[in-house]
Amino acid sequence: LSRPLPSPPAPLARSKRAVTMAKLWGGAGLHPLVEAYTVGEDYRIDGQFMLPYDLKASEAHALGLVKIGVLTEAEGKTLQKALHEIGDLWKAGKFPVERSQEDGHTAIEQYITEKYGEVGKKIHTGRSRNDQSLTMIRLFALDKVREVRRLVGELASVAETKAKTFDAVPMPGYTHMQRAMPTTVGRWLGAFACGWRDVEPMLTAAEKVLDQNPLGSAAGFGINGLTLDRETTAKHMGFSKVQENPMYCGLSRGMFENISLQAMSFAVVLCSRFATDMMMFTQQESSFLKLPDCFVTGSSIMPQKKNYDLFEIMRANGKVFGSLQMQIQETIIGLGAGYHRDLQCTKKAFVEACELCTTSLGLLIEAIPQLEAREDKLKAAMTEDLFVTDEVYKKVAGGKPFREAYAEAKSEFFDRQAKKAKTG
């Protein structure tokens, strides 16, 4: 016997506004489970992150429609007013995007149509939700790439400044997680500063690729019989050029997000590696470095604990970021040139990865200036084993072949260690 389908979960409940409006593509009678499954979290992501970019693109599109005579000047002003209203409502937390609307594009058009009538039905002229999404995400991506470049530059600067204060503070250097040769805290921290500084041109290169306007490509084939002024919309949104081939516009979705994350990934990898070092150098067995108590957490059972949880989370987030980037890449592999609904699944991963990157950088910008070096612990750790390689090169300077000098210094060191062990 067939069983009745379960009732839709609470999040599927429709608002009064949304229930009275059809979907942009029709969709009357869509099964609620199909709606929930296909919409996923797209409506939430649009409502939380993407709406300002969708509004910016819609304003540019309306301006372009006025310029080519599809809209009158008065209609263009009405749309501009409506879009600004929505922006103000969104900033005040009063413009929710409902699951039944599927996305922010629908929410915007429905608001305008309900409040301003016929002009709301004209704003979609010459575009598809495909190029709306493309443009919205492209603007978001550009903002994030520029934000990360600003943050990584700031982080490099604070690390450079702090490193100078530690130039003369000795520190054991490590390879294979084992003590290796002498270095300084300044050189260690300065290495990360150099890395973050080198990320800046990578982000600039990604920005150059992203900085092209896909609006007007519609569903990936342009619009026959309607000549859109894509140069005008590009200028209004701040793009440096038009992405000319409409099929390439669609093809670039997912790919351009992946390019953005590839550029950001170097910064995140450095954050993750810095976090590993910080966990190593703050543990009680070494206690080389410390941060103020406002950066550490405690234990619910062990009163004495001071845990550097931020670095454990940061180390993990390096891997999470990589998995999100790979999720986008794996989603687009094997897709053909046209639009595929699979691409919707790249949006959440992209937003989450960008947030991981910016929050990690922002946290280190706050933490690194507060970093303290425990010079007593560091000086006590500068033991004989760190200087054995120096002994090799003293012998080389005296004329011995390197391989003989190496073997001799090694033998002498372990002989000394054995004698110390015998004498206790």
Tab-separated table of C-alpha atoms in Angstrom:
chain	number	residue	atom	x	y	z
A	1	LEU	CA	0.000	0.000	0.000
A	2	SER	CA	1.269	3.443	-0.806
A	3	ARG	CA	1.763	5.773	2.127
A	4	PRO	CA	0.921	9.491	2.077
A	5	LEU	CA	3.893	11.808	1.711
A	6	PRO	CA	4.979	13.531	4.921
A	7	SER	CA	3.853	17.073	5.585
A	8	PRO	CA	6.299	19.803	4.543
A	9	PRO	CA	8.668	20.932	7.335
A	10	ALA	CA	8.093	24.290	9.002
A	11	PRO	CA	10.597	26.238	6.830
A	12	LEU	CA	8.390	25.533	3.809
A	13	ALA	CA	5.592	27.737	5.142
A	14	ARG	CA	4.932	30.563	2.717
A	15	SER	CA	4.562	34.183	3.669
A	16	LYS	CA	1.332	35.976	2.809
A	17	ARG	CA	3.126	38.044	0.188
A	18	ALA	CA	4.835	35.101	-1.482
A	19	VAL	CA	1.803	32.821	-1.608
A	20	THR	CA	-0.172	35.265	-3.735
A	21	MET	CA	2.514	35.512	-6.424
A	22	ALA	CA	3.472	32.954	-9.047
A	23	LYS	CA	7.044	31.955	-9.640
A	24	LEU	CA	8.810	33.794	-12.456
A	25	TRP	CA	8.590	30.662	-14.578
A	26	GLY	CA	5.037	29.771	-13.599
A	27	GLY	CA	5.385	26.739	-11.375
A	28	ALA	CA	1.777	26.462	-10.179
A	29	GLY	CA	1.184	23.292	-8.203
A	30	LEU	CA	4.860	22.413	-7.687
A	31	HIS	CA	5.160	19.662	-5.109
A	32	PRO	CA	6.467	21.142	-1.844
A	33	LEU	CA	9.171	18.488	-1.532
A	34	VAL	CA	10.388	19.245	-5.051
A	35	GLU	CA	10.401	22.938	-4.178
A	36	ALA	CA	12.356	22.370	-0.983
A	37	TYR	CA	14.863	20.090	-2.687
A	38	THR	CA	15.521	22.246	-5.747
A	39	VAL	CA	15.571	25.584	-3.936
A	40	GLY	CA	17.805	24.280	-1.156
A	41	GLU	CA	19.433	27.186	0.665
A	42	ASP	CA	19.551	29.463	-2.360
A	43	TYR	CA	16.846	31.760	-1.020
A	44	ARG	CA	18.672	32.139	2.313
A	45	ILE	CA	22.031	32.877	0.681
A	46	ASP	CA	20.463	35.470	-1.606
A	47	GLY	CA	18.619	37.087	1.276
A	48	GLN	CA	21.636	37.160	3.551
A	49	PHE	CA	24.502	37.938	1.174
A	50	MET	CA	23.539	38.575	-2.437
A	51	LEU	CA	20.599	40.959	-2.464
A	52	PRO	CA	22.618	44.246	-2.566
A	53	TYR	CA	24.483	42.986	-5.628
A	54	ASP	CA	21.273	41.897	-7.322
A	55	LEU	CA	19.843	45.370	-6.670
A	56	LYS	CA	22.935	47.035	-8.115
A	57	ALA	CA	22.697	44.913	-11.268
A	58	SER	CA	18.940	45.551	-11.563
A	59	GLU	CA	19.479	49.301	-11.325
A	60	ALA	CA	22.079	49.118	-14.093
A	61	HIS	CA	19.751	46.993	-16.218
A	62	ALA	CA	16.872	49.451	-15.759
A	63	LEU	CA	19.160	52.308	-16.775
A	64	GLY	CA	20.125	50.370	-19.898
A	65	LEU	CA	16.487	49.714	-20.768
A	66	VAL	CA	15.727	53.421	-20.495
A	67	LYS	CA	18.633	54.217	-22.787
A	68	ILE	CA	17.367	51.901	-25.547
A	69	GLY	CA	13.743	53.045	-25.175
A	70	VAL	CA	12.197	49.947	-23.603
A	71	LEU	CA	11.402	51.979	-20.492
A	72	THR	CA	10.442	55.635	-20.258
A	73	GLU	CA	12.438	58.040	-18.098
A	74	ALA	CA	9.577	58.034	-15.590
A	75	GLU	CA	9.542	54.236	-15.436
A	76	GLY	CA	13.286	54.206	-14.938
A	77	LYS	CA	12.973	56.595	-11.995
A	78	THR	CA	10.186	54.489	-10.500
A	79	LEU	CA	12.340	51.375	-10.708
A	80	GLN	CA	15.291	53.195	-9.189
A	81	LYS	CA	13.087	54.354	-6.319
A	82	ALA	CA	11.735	50.842	-5.788
A	83	LEU	CA	15.193	49.275	-5.825
A	84	HIS	CA	16.457	51.800	-3.275
A	85	GLU	CA	13.435	51.033	-1.106
A	86	ILE	CA	14.260	47.361	-1.177
A	87	GLY	CA	17.860	48.152	-0.289
A	88	ASP	CA	16.760	50.161	2.738
A	89	LEU	CA	14.385	47.423	3.831
A	90	TRP	CA	17.138	44.824	3.466
A	91	LYS	CA	19.553	46.863	5.583
A	92	ALA	CA	16.865	47.110	8.258
A	93	GLY	CA	16.306	43.353	8.162
A	94	LYS	CA	12.796	43.795	6.775
A	95	PHE	CA	13.117	42.203	3.335
A	96	PRO	CA	13.119	38.439	3.767
A	97	VAL	CA	13.487	36.189	0.761
A	98	GLU	CA	11.048	33.291	1.061
A	99	ARG	CA	11.700	29.715	0.033
A	100	SER	CA	8.605	29.825	-2.184
A	101	GLN	CA	10.184	32.698	-4.121
A	102	GLU	CA	13.244	30.525	-4.818
A	103	ASP	CA	15.713	33.425	-4.913
A	104	GLY	CA	16.284	37.133	-4.489
A	105	HIS	CA	15.567	37.848	-8.159
A	106	THR	CA	11.960	36.769	-7.700
A	107	ALA	CA	11.605	38.607	-4.389
A	108	ILE	CA	12.750	41.865	-5.989
A	109	GLU	CA	10.480	41.597	-9.024
A	110	GLN	CA	7.487	40.612	-6.921
A	111	TYR	CA	7.943	43.567	-4.569
A	112	ILE	CA	8.124	46.035	-7.454
A	113	THR	CA	5.125	44.523	-9.233
A	114	GLU	CA	3.000	44.464	-6.087
A	115	LYS	CA	3.798	48.051	-5.151
A	116	TYR	CA	4.324	49.773	-8.509
A	117	GLY	CA	2.318	47.669	-10.935
A	118	GLU	CA	3.112	47.317	-14.639
A	119	VAL	CA	6.667	48.674	-14.466
A	120	GLY	CA	7.600	45.703	-12.308
A	121	LYS	CA	6.637	43.398	-15.163
A	122	LYS	CA	9.068	45.158	-17.500
A	123	ILE	CA	12.300	44.955	-15.482
A	124	HIS	CA	13.036	41.402	-16.610
A	125	THR	CA	13.014	42.446	-20.283
A	126	GLY	CA	16.234	41.353	-21.952
A	127	ARG	CA	17.581	39.219	-19.158
A	128	SER	CA	17.333	35.769	-17.636
A	129	ARG	CA	17.774	34.649	-14.070
A	130	ASN	CA	20.970	33.093	-15.446
A	131	ASP	CA	22.676	36.391	-16.163
A	132	GLN	CA	21.073	37.939	-13.081
A	133	SER	CA	22.799	35.291	-10.954
A	134	LEU	CA	26.010	35.585	-12.951
A	135	THR	CA	26.145	39.345	-12.490
A	136	MET	CA	25.171	39.283	-8.838
A	137	ILE	CA	27.771	36.629	-8.005
A	138	ARG	CA	30.398	38.374	-10.143
A	139	LEU	CA	29.910	41.627	-8.225
A	140	PHE	CA	30.028	39.736	-4.929
A	141	ALA	CA	33.201	37.909	-6.010
A	142	LEU	CA	34.918	41.131	-7.021
A	143	ASP	CA	34.050	42.691	-3.663
A	144	LYS	CA	35.430	39.661	-1.818
A	145	VAL	CA	38.636	39.471	-3.858
A	146	ARG	CA	39.249	43.163	-3.199
A	147	GLU	CA	38.391	42.768	0.482
A	148	VAL	CA	40.792	39.835	0.840
A	149	ARG	CA	43.524	41.795	-0.936
A	150	ARG	CA	43.021	44.681	1.492
A	151	LEU	CA	43.004	42.353	4.497
A	152	VAL	CA	46.016	40.350	3.388
A	153	GLY	CA	47.942	43.582	2.789
A	154	GLU	CA	47.008	44.796	6.258
A	155	LEU	CA	47.978	41.450	7.779
A	156	ALA	CA	51.339	41.504	5.990
A	157	SER	CA	51.949	45.004	7.348
A	158	VAL	CA	51.138	44.158	10.965
A	159	ALA	CA	53.254	40.994	10.733
A	160	GLU	CA	56.166	42.975	9.246
A	161	THR	CA	55.907	45.574	12.005
A	162	LYS	CA	55.740	42.969	14.766
A	163	ALA	CA	58.566	40.930	13.259
A	164	LYS	CA	60.913	43.924	13.508
A	165	THR	CA	60.395	44.020	17.275
A	166	PHE	CA	61.568	40.397	17.454
A	167	ASP	CA	64.604	40.696	15.153
A	168	ALA	CA	67.087	40.052	17.950
A	169	VAL	CA	65.072	37.457	19.866
A	170	PRO	CA	66.679	34.020	19.319
A	171	MET	CA	64.512	31.020	18.518
A	172	PRO	CA	65.081	27.370	17.612
A	173	GLY	CA	64.258	26.641	13.995
A	174	TYR	CA	62.457	23.390	13.186
A	175	THR	CA	62.327	20.897	10.336
A	176	HIS	CA	60.300	17.662	10.464
A	177	MET	CA	58.872	19.099	13.742
A	178	GLN	CA	62.342	18.568	15.254
A	179	ARG	CA	64.882	21.140	16.407
A	180	ALA	CA	67.181	22.073	13.526
A	181	MET	CA	69.159	25.369	13.460
A	182	PRO	CA	69.088	28.747	15.201
A	183	THR	CA	66.856	31.515	13.903
A	184	THR	CA	64.950	34.452	15.418
A	185	VAL	CA	61.320	35.108	16.211
A	186	GLY	CA	61.542	38.038	13.803
A	187	ARG	CA	62.695	35.861	10.933
A	188	TRP	CA	59.999	33.257	11.664
A	189	LEU	CA	57.188	35.816	11.752
A	190	GLY	CA	58.722	37.724	8.843
A	191	ALA	CA	58.492	34.581	6.697
A	192	PHE	CA	54.707	34.604	7.058
A	193	ALA	CA	54.634	38.347	6.361
A	194	CYS	CA	56.505	37.715	3.090
A	195	GLY	CA	54.017	35.002	2.168
A	196	TRP	CA	50.964	37.149	2.803
A	197	ARG	CA	52.560	39.992	0.849
A	198	ASP	CA	53.030	37.691	-2.140
A	199	VAL	CA	49.325	36.850	-2.145
A	200	GLU	CA	48.428	40.413	-3.163
A	201	PRO	CA	49.475	40.130	-6.845
A	202	MET	CA	47.643	36.793	-7.107
A	203	LEU	CA	44.441	38.499	-6.000
A	204	THR	CA	45.076	41.366	-8.422
A	205	ALA	CA	45.388	38.821	-11.236
A	206	ALA	CA	42.104	37.181	-10.199
A	207	GLU	CA	40.411	40.585	-10.112
A	208	LYS	CA	41.529	41.272	-13.675
A	209	VAL	CA	39.856	38.057	-14.863
A	210	LEU	CA	36.650	38.721	-12.928
A	211	ASP	CA	36.319	42.360	-13.954
A	212	GLN	CA	34.007	41.883	-16.962
A	213	ASN	CA	30.274	42.396	-17.211
A	214	PRO	CA	28.118	39.308	-17.988
A	215	LEU	CA	24.789	41.172	-17.812
A	216	GLY	CA	22.980	41.038	-21.146
A	217	SER	CA	24.037	37.492	-21.956
A	218	ALA	CA	20.543	36.367	-20.853
A	219	ALA	CA	20.303	32.564	-20.889
A	220	GLY	CA	23.686	32.361	-22.600
A	221	PHE	CA	22.657	33.280	-26.142
A	222	GLY	CA	21.993	37.009	-25.933
A	223	ILE	CA	18.670	38.484	-27.067
A	224	ASN	CA	17.700	38.514	-30.736
A	225	GLY	CA	15.740	41.612	-31.720
A	226	LEU	CA	16.825	43.654	-28.701
A	227	THR	CA	20.138	45.493	-28.707
A	228	LEU	CA	21.117	45.942	-25.070
A	229	ASP	CA	23.626	48.630	-24.188
A	230	ARG	CA	26.035	46.436	-22.261
A	231	GLU	CA	28.713	49.133	-22.160
A	232	THR	CA	26.355	51.386	-20.198
A	233	THR	CA	25.481	48.681	-17.685
A	234	ALA	CA	29.153	47.741	-17.334
A	235	LYS	CA	30.088	51.335	-16.565
A	236	HIS	CA	27.238	51.755	-14.096
A	237	MET	CA	28.297	48.650	-12.148
A	238	GLY	CA	31.999	49.534	-12.245
A	239	PHE	CA	33.182	46.786	-14.592
A	240	SER	CA	36.161	47.662	-16.748
A	241	LYS	CA	34.810	45.810	-19.792
A	242	VAL	CA	31.997	43.687	-21.208
A	243	GLN	CA	32.253	39.904	-21.285
A	244	GLU	CA	31.488	39.782	-24.986
A	245	ASN	CA	30.692	36.151	-25.826
A	246	PRO	CA	27.309	35.359	-24.212
A	247	MET	CA	28.031	31.636	-24.097
A	248	TYR	CA	31.320	32.290	-22.347
A	249	CYS	CA	29.420	34.274	-19.722
A	250	GLY	CA	27.521	31.137	-18.777
A	251	LEU	CA	30.599	28.955	-19.114
A	252	SER	CA	32.490	31.173	-16.678
A	253	ARG	CA	30.049	30.582	-13.821
A	254	GLY	CA	31.715	28.358	-11.271
A	255	MET	CA	35.036	28.748	-13.076
A	256	PHE	CA	35.419	32.380	-12.020
A	257	GLU	CA	34.413	31.522	-8.456
A	258	ASN	CA	37.086	28.833	-8.500
A	259	ILE	CA	39.672	31.342	-9.756
A	260	SER	CA	38.737	33.664	-6.882
A	261	LEU	CA	39.174	30.918	-4.307
A	262	GLN	CA	42.432	29.754	-5.856
A	263	ALA	CA	43.845	33.229	-5.332
A	264	MET	CA	42.491	33.388	-1.768
A	265	SER	CA	43.707	29.886	-0.974
A	266	PHE	CA	47.333	30.945	-0.601
A	267	ALA	CA	46.372	33.342	2.177
A	268	VAL	CA	44.268	30.671	3.899
A	269	VAL	CA	47.027	28.057	3.636
A	270	LEU	CA	49.444	30.492	5.279
A	271	CYS	CA	46.924	31.162	8.056
A	272	SER	CA	46.566	27.430	8.635
A	273	ARG	CA	50.339	26.884	8.767
A	274	PHE	CA	50.778	29.860	11.073
A	275	ALA	CA	48.120	28.332	13.325
A	276	THR	CA	50.054	25.061	13.523
A	277	ASP	CA	53.222	26.900	14.551
A	278	MET	CA	51.328	28.889	17.148
A	279	MET	CA	49.936	25.721	18.726
A	280	MET	CA	53.436	24.298	18.837
A	281	PHE	CA	55.058	27.407	20.295
A	282	THR	CA	52.369	28.132	22.913
A	283	GLN	CA	52.161	24.644	24.426
A	284	GLN	CA	53.539	24.373	27.948
A	285	GLU	CA	56.454	22.159	26.864
A	286	SER	CA	57.929	25.113	24.952
A	287	SER	CA	55.980	28.248	25.976
A	288	PHE	CA	57.942	30.370	23.510
A	289	LEU	CA	55.009	32.620	22.606
A	290	LYS	CA	51.789	33.804	24.199
A	291	LEU	CA	48.732	35.939	23.587
A	292	PRO	CA	46.596	37.848	26.108
A	293	ASP	CA	43.816	35.931	27.804
A	294	CYS	CA	41.154	37.508	25.581
A	295	PHE	CA	42.430	35.258	22.790
A	296	VAL	CA	42.281	31.975	24.730
A	297	THR	CA	39.465	29.760	25.957
A	298	GLY	CA	39.111	27.433	28.935
A	299	SER	CA	37.877	23.990	29.888
A	300	SER	CA	34.543	23.022	31.402
A	301	ILE	CA	36.247	20.454	33.658
A	302	MET	CA	39.908	21.531	34.065
A	303	PRO	CA	40.071	24.967	35.737
A	304	GLN	CA	43.732	25.570	34.908
A	305	LYS	CA	43.427	25.237	31.139
A	306	LYS	CA	44.175	28.020	28.677
A	307	ASN	CA	43.424	26.745	25.200
A	308	TYR	CA	44.419	28.389	21.940
A	309	ASP	CA	41.250	27.134	20.258
A	310	LEU	CA	41.336	29.887	17.648
A	311	PHE	CA	44.389	28.257	16.077
A	312	GLU	CA	42.888	24.775	16.149
A	313	ILE	CA	39.818	26.115	14.355
A	314	MET	CA	42.020	28.073	11.950
A	315	ARG	CA	44.051	24.982	11.120
A	316	ALA	CA	40.852	23.044	10.439
A	317	ASN	CA	39.403	25.902	8.406
A	318	GLY	CA	42.342	25.670	6.044
A	319	LYS	CA	41.144	22.183	5.161
A	320	VAL	CA	37.482	23.226	5.110
A	321	PHE	CA	38.324	26.054	2.702
A	322	GLY	CA	40.088	23.581	0.413
A	323	SER	CA	37.097	21.248	0.477
A	324	LEU	CA	34.740	24.103	-0.453
A	325	GLN	CA	36.975	25.116	-3.333
A	326	MET	CA	37.127	21.494	-4.485
A	327	GLN	CA	33.339	21.242	-4.201
A	328	ILE	CA	32.991	24.029	-6.754
A	329	GLN	CA	35.592	22.543	-9.053
A	330	GLU	CA	34.102	19.076	-8.888
A	331	THR	CA	30.607	20.453	-9.524
A	332	ILE	CA	31.599	22.166	-12.776
A	333	ILE	CA	33.804	19.370	-14.116
A	334	GLY	CA	32.012	17.623	-16.959
A	335	LEU	CA	29.264	20.203	-17.424
A	336	GLY	CA	28.542	21.302	-20.964
A	337	ALA	CA	28.653	24.874	-22.211
A	338	GLY	CA	25.044	25.817	-21.487
A	339	TYR	CA	23.407	26.549	-18.150
A	340	HIS	CA	22.929	23.630	-15.768
A	341	ARG	CA	21.080	23.761	-12.452
A	342	ASP	CA	24.107	22.050	-10.889
A	343	LEU	CA	25.704	25.499	-10.816
A	344	GLN	CA	23.284	26.590	-8.094
A	345	CYS	CA	25.166	24.255	-5.764
A	346	THR	CA	28.379	26.293	-6.128
A	347	LYS	CA	26.904	29.430	-4.548
A	348	LYS	CA	26.769	28.274	-0.921
A	349	ALA	CA	30.287	26.833	-1.068
A	350	PHE	CA	31.636	30.044	-2.561
A	351	VAL	CA	30.038	32.297	0.057
A	352	GLU	CA	31.206	30.076	2.913
A	353	ALA	CA	34.767	29.921	1.575
A	354	CYS	CA	34.945	33.703	1.217
A	355	GLU	CA	33.691	34.127	4.785
A	356	LEU	CA	36.280	31.661	6.112
A	357	CYS	CA	39.044	33.568	4.368
A	358	THR	CA	38.034	37.051	5.511
A	359	THR	CA	37.362	36.023	9.121
A	360	SER	CA	40.686	34.177	9.407
A	361	LEU	CA	42.616	37.169	8.093
A	362	GLY	CA	40.666	39.576	10.291
A	363	LEU	CA	41.377	37.524	13.402
A	364	LEU	CA	45.127	37.427	12.758
A	365	ILE	CA	45.163	41.183	12.135
A	366	GLU	CA	43.900	41.527	15.717
A	367	ALA	CA	46.059	38.776	17.253
A	368	ILE	CA	49.538	39.299	15.804
A	369	PRO	CA	50.103	42.816	17.249
A	370	GLN	CA	49.341	41.289	20.692
A	371	LEU	CA	51.865	38.470	20.274
A	372	GLU	CA	54.410	38.205	23.101
A	373	ALA	CA	57.759	36.384	22.994
A	374	ARG	CA	58.931	34.755	26.220
A	375	GLU	CA	62.605	35.530	25.860
A	376	ASP	CA	63.680	33.544	28.916
A	377	LYS	CA	62.167	30.365	27.493
A	378	LEU	CA	63.539	31.050	24.041
A	379	LYS	CA	67.090	31.710	25.221
A	380	ALA	CA	67.032	28.590	27.380
A	381	ALA	CA	66.009	26.579	24.299
A	382	MET	CA	69.065	27.671	22.303
A	383	THR	CA	71.014	24.515	23.115
A	384	GLU	CA	74.157	23.024	21.608
A	385	ASP	CA	72.407	20.809	19.060
A	386	LEU	CA	71.174	23.848	17.120
A	387	PHE	CA	74.743	24.919	16.315
A	388	VAL	CA	76.204	21.646	14.986
A	389	THR	CA	75.712	22.732	11.369
A	390	ASP	CA	77.665	25.908	12.190
A	391	GLU	CA	80.520	23.667	13.355
A	392	VAL	CA	80.475	21.876	9.986
A	393	TYR	CA	81.007	25.130	8.121
A	394	LYS	CA	83.736	26.304	10.464
A	395	LYS	CA	85.636	23.167	9.467
A	396	VAL	CA	84.808	23.800	5.789
A	397	ALA	CA	86.169	27.348	6.192
A	398	GLY	CA	89.348	25.783	7.555
A	399	GLY	CA	89.834	23.800	4.345
A	400	LYS	CA	88.125	20.472	4.980
A	401	PRO	CA	85.851	18.951	2.308
A	402	PHE	CA	82.219	19.299	3.269
A	403	ARG	CA	81.525	15.567	3.590
A	404	GLU	CA	84.500	15.061	5.935
A	405	ALA	CA	83.536	18.123	7.960
A	406	TYR	CA	79.958	16.850	8.218
A	407	ALA	CA	81.005	13.391	9.457
A	408	GLU	CA	83.506	14.827	11.918
A	409	ALA	CA	81.081	17.361	13.420
A	410	LYS	CA	78.401	14.678	13.693
A	411	SER	CA	80.729	12.260	15.458
A	412	GLU	CA	81.983	14.915	17.856
A	413	PHE	CA	78.477	16.008	18.774
A	414	PHE	CA	77.158	12.527	19.551
A	415	ASP	CA	80.348	11.708	21.499
A	416	ARG	CA	79.728	14.758	23.666
A	417	GLN	CA	76.108	13.747	24.145
A	418	ALA	CA	77.163	10.224	25.219
A	419	LYS	CA	79.661	11.588	27.742
A	420	LYS	CA	77.048	13.900	29.217
A	421	ALA	CA	74.640	10.990	29.553
A	422	LYS	CA	77.257	8.926	31.431
A	423	THR	CA	78.171	11.713	33.820
A	424	GLY	CA	74.510	12.367	34.477
